[in-house]
One Martini backbone bead per residue (centre of mass of N, CA, C, O) as a GRO file, in nm:
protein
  237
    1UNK     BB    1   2.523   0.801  -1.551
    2UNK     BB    2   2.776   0.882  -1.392
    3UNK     BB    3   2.966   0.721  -1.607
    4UNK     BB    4   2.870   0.845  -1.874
    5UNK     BB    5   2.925   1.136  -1.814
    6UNK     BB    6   3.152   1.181  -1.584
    7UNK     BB    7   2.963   1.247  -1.278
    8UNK     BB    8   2.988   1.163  -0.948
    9UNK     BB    9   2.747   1.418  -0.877
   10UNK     BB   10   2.491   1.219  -0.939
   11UNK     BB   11   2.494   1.012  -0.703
   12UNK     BB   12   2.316   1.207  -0.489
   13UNK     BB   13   2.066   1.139  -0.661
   14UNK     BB   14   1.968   0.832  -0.584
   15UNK     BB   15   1.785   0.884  -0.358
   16UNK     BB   16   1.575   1.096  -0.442
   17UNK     BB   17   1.462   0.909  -0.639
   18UNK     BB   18   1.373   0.679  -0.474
   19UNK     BB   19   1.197   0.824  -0.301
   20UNK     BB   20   0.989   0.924  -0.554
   21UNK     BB   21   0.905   0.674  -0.609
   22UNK     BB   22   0.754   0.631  -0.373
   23UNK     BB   23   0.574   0.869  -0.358
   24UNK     BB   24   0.414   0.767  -0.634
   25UNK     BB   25   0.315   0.520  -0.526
   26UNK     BB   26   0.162   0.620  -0.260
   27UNK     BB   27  -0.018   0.797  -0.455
   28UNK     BB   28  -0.169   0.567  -0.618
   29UNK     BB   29  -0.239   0.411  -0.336
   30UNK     BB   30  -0.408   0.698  -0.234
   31UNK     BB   31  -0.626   0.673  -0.475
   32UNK     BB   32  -0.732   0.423  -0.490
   33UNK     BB   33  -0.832   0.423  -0.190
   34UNK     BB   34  -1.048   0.691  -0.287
   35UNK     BB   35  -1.215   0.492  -0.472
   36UNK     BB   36  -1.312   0.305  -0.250
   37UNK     BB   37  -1.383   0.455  -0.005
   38UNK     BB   38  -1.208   0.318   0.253
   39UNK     BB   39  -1.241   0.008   0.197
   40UNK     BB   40  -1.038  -0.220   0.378
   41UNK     BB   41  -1.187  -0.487   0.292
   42UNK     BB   42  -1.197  -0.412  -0.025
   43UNK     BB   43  -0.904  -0.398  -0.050
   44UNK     BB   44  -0.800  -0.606   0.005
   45UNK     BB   45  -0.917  -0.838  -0.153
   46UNK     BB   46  -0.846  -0.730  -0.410
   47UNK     BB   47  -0.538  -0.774  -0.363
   48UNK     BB   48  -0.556  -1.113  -0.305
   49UNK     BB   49  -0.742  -1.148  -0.615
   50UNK     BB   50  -0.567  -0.963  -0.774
   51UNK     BB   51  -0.272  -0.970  -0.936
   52UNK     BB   52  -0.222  -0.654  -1.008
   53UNK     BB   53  -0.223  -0.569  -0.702
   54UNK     BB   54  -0.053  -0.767  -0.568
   55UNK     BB   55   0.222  -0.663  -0.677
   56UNK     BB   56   0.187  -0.379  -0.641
   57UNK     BB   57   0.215  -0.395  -0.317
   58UNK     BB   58   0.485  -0.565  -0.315
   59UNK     BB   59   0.642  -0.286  -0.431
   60UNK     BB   60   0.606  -0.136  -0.222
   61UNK     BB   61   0.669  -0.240   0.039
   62UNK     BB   62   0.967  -0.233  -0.083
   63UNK     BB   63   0.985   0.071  -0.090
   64UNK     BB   64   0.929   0.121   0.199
   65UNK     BB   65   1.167  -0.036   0.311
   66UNK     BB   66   1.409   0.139   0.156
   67UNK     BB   67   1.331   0.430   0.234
   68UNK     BB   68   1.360   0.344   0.555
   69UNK     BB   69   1.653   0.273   0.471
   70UNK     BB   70   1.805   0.574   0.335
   71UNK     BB   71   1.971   0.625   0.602
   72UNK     BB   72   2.284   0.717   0.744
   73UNK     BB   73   2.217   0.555   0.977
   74UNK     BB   74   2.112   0.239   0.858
   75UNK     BB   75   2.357   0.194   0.715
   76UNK     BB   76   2.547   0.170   0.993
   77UNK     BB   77   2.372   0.000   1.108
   78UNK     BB   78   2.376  -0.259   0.901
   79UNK     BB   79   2.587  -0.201   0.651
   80UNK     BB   80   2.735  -0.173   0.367
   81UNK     BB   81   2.678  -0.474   0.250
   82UNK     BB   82   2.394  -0.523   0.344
   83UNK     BB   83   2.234  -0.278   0.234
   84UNK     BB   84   2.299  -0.325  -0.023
   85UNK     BB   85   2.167  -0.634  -0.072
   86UNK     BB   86   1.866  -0.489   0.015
   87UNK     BB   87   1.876  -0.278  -0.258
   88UNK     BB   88   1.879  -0.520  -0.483
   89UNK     BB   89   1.574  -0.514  -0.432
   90UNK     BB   90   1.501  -0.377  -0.679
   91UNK     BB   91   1.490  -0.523  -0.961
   92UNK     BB   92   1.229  -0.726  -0.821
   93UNK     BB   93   1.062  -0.427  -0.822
   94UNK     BB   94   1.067  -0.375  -1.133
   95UNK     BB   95   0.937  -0.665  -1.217
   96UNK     BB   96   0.677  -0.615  -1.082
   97UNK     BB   97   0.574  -0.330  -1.193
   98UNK     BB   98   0.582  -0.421  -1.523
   99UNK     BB   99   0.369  -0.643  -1.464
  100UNK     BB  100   0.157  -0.422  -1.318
  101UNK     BB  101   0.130  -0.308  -1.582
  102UNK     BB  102   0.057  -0.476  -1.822
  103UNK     BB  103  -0.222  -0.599  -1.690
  104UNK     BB  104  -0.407  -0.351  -1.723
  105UNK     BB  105  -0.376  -0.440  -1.987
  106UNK     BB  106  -0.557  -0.646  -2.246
  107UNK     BB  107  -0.318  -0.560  -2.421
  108UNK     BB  108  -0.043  -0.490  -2.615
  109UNK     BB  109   0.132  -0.243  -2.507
  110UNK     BB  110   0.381   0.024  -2.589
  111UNK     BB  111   0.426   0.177  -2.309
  112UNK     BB  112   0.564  -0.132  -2.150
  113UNK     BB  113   0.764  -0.204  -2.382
  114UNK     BB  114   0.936   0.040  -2.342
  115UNK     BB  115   0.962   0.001  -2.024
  116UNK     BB  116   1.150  -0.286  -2.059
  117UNK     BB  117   1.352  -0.164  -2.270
  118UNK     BB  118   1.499  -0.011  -2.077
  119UNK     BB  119   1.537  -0.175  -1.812
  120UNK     BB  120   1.708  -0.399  -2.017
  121UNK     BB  121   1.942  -0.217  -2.042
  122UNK     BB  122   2.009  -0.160  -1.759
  123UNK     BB  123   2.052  -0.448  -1.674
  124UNK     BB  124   2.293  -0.465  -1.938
  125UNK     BB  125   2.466  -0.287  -1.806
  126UNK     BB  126   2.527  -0.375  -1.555
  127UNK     BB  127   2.665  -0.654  -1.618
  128UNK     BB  128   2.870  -0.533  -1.774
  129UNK     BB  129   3.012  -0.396  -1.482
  130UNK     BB  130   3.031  -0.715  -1.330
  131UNK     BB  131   3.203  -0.845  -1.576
  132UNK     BB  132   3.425  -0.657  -1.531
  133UNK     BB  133   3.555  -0.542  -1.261
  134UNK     BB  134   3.571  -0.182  -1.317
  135UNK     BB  135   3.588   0.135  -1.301
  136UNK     BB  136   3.535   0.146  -1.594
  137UNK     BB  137   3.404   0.221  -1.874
  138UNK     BB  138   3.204   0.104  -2.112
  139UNK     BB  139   3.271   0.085  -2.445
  140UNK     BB  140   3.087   0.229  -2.694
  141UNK     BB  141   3.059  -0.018  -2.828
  142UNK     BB  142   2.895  -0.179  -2.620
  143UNK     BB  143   2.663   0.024  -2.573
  144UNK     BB  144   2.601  -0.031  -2.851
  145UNK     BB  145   2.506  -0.323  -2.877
  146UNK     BB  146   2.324  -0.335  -2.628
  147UNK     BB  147   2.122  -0.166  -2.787
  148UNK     BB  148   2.058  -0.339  -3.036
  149UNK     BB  149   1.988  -0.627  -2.858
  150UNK     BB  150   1.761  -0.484  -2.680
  151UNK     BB  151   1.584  -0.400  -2.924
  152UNK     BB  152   1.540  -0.671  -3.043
  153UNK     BB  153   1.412  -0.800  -2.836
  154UNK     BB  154   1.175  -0.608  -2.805
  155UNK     BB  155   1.054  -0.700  -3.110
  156UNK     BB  156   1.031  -1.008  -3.040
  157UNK     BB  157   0.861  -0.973  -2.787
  158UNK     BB  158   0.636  -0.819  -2.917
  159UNK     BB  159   0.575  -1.033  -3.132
  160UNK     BB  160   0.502  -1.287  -2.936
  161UNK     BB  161   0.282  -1.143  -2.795
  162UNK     BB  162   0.103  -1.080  -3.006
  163UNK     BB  163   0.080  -1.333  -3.192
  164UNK     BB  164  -0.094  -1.494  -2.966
  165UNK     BB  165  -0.286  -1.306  -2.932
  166UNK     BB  166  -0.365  -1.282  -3.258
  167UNK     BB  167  -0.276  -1.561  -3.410
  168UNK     BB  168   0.011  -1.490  -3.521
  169UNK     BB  169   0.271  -1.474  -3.682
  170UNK     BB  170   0.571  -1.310  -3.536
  171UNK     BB  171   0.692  -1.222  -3.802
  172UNK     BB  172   0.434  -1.044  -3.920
  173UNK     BB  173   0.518  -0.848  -3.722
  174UNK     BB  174   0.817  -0.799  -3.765
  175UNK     BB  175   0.747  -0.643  -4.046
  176UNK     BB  176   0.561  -0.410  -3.900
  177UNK     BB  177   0.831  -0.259  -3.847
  178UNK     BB  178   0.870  -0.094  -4.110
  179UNK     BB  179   0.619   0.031  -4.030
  180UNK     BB  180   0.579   0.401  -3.978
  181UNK     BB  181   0.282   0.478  -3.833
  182UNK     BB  182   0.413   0.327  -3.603
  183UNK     BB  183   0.663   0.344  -3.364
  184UNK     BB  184   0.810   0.107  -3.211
  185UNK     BB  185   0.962   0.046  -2.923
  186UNK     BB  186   1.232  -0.092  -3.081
  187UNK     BB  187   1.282   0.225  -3.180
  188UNK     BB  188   1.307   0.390  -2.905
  189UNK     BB  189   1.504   0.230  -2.761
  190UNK     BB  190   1.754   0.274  -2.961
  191UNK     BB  191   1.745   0.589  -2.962
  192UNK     BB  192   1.801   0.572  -2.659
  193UNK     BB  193   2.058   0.438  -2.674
  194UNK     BB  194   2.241   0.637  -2.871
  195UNK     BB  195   2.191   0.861  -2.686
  196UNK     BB  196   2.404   0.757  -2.514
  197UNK     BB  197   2.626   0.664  -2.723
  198UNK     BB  198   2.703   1.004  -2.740
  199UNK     BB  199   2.742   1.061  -2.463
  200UNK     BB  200   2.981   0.930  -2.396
  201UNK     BB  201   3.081   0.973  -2.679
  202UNK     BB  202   3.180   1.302  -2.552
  203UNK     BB  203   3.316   1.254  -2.296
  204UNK     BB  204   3.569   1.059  -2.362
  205UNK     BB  205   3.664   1.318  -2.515
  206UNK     BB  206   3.698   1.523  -2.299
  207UNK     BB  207   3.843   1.363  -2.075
  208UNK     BB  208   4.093   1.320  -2.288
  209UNK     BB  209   4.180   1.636  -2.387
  210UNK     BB  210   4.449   1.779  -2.399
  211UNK     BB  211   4.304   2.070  -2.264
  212UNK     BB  212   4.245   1.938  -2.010
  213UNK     BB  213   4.510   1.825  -1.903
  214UNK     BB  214   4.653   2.120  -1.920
  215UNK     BB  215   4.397   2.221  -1.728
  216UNK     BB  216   4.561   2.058  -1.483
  217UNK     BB  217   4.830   2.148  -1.492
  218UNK     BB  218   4.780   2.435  -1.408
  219UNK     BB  219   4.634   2.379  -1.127
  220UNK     BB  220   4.889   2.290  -1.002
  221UNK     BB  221   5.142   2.435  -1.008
  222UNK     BB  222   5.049   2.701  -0.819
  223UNK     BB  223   5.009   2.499  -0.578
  224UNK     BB  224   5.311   2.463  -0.562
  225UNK     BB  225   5.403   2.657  -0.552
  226UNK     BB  226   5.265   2.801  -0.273
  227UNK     BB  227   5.400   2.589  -0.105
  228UNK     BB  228   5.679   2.672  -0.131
  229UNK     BB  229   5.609   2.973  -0.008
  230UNK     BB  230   5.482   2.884   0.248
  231UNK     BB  231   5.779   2.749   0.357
  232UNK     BB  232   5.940   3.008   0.317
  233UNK     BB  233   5.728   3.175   0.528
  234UNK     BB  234   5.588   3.013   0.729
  235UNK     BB  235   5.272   2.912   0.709
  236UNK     BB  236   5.284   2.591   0.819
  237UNK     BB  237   5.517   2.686   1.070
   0.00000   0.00000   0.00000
């Protein structure tokens, strides 16, 4: 978002939701054992033998290892680039998550799917991002396409996913995305893709306008001038 924005004191906040997801896990799990009256017994075995208590328990477990290092001092001791390689399995952890959701429910619902293709945007930027190999942001062309690509895909797996479930053709299913009686996630997901592509496109031409570039320049003459007299009077010694 950093990127899209171009504000790159957005980047000191992704400690913080980092943080925050993990309060969030444990606070789940910390709800989910009190209903259990602290039976760590019955919540082991729970843990073991049911598929969906398992992954979400291993999605914890990644979150409290990030967490633990998420200190400026951790950073230090790992080393730069251990670090970041130990923190990209965020990913692998996102994928955990999405699954011990979807598992909750016995059908599928709208809102882990909505939540899918949200994520698989993010994973679809960021492509995006190291595919291109350069600093500057993909251009808002892109970022319309992948809203697009991501949202079709949203549509397609919602349909096969139904289809099976209720063992109907995912055509017809595809057909009923155009029934707007309720709202289907993969029009929700291009949505949220264009509201960032304008978002994009709005920043864009901010950081671009000539009135921007003048007022660079105008901040910078003085401090030139400034340098200047203090030169000339001595003031830098």
């Amino acid at each position: 978002m950093s990127r899209i924005l171009r504000f790159n004191r957005l980047l000191d906040v992704r400690r913080m939701i980092g943080v925050g997801a993990f309060a969030y896990a444990a606070a789940h799990f910390t709800l989910y054992t009190s209903d259990l009256s602290f039976d760590w017994r019955e919540i082991a075995s729970e843990i073991v033998h049911r598929n969906r208590l398992t992954l979400g328990f291993v999605a914890l477990l990644g979150l409290t290892a990030l967490t633990a290092t998420s200190t400026d001092g951790m950073v230090r001791q790992l080393g730069s680039k251990h670090w970041q390689q130990l923190h990209q399995a965020i990913y692998l952890i996102g994928v955990l998550v999405l699954i011990h959701y979807f598992l909750r429910f016995k059908l599928i619902e709208s809102t882990p799917t909505f939540a899918t293709g949200l994520f698989g945007w993010l994973i679809g930027y960021r492509m995006l991002v190291w595919w291109r190999s350069t600093r500057s942001e993909p251009s808002t062309w892109m970022l319309m396409a992948l809203s697009g690509v991501i949202a079709a895909l949203t549509f397609i797996g919602e349909a096969i996913a139904l289809g099976i479930q209720a063992n109907v053709s995912p055509l017809r299913v595809l057909q009923s995305a155009f029934d707007f009686d309720m709202i289907r996630p993969g029009w929700l997901v291009l949505g949220v893709g264009l509201i960032v592509v304008a978002f994009d496109f709005s920043c864009a031409r901010l950081a671009n306008s000539p009135s921007r570039g003048r007022a660079r320049s105008l901040t910078r003459v003085p401090s030139g001038k400034q340098r200047a007299a203090d030169s000339r009077t001595g003031v830098d010694g």
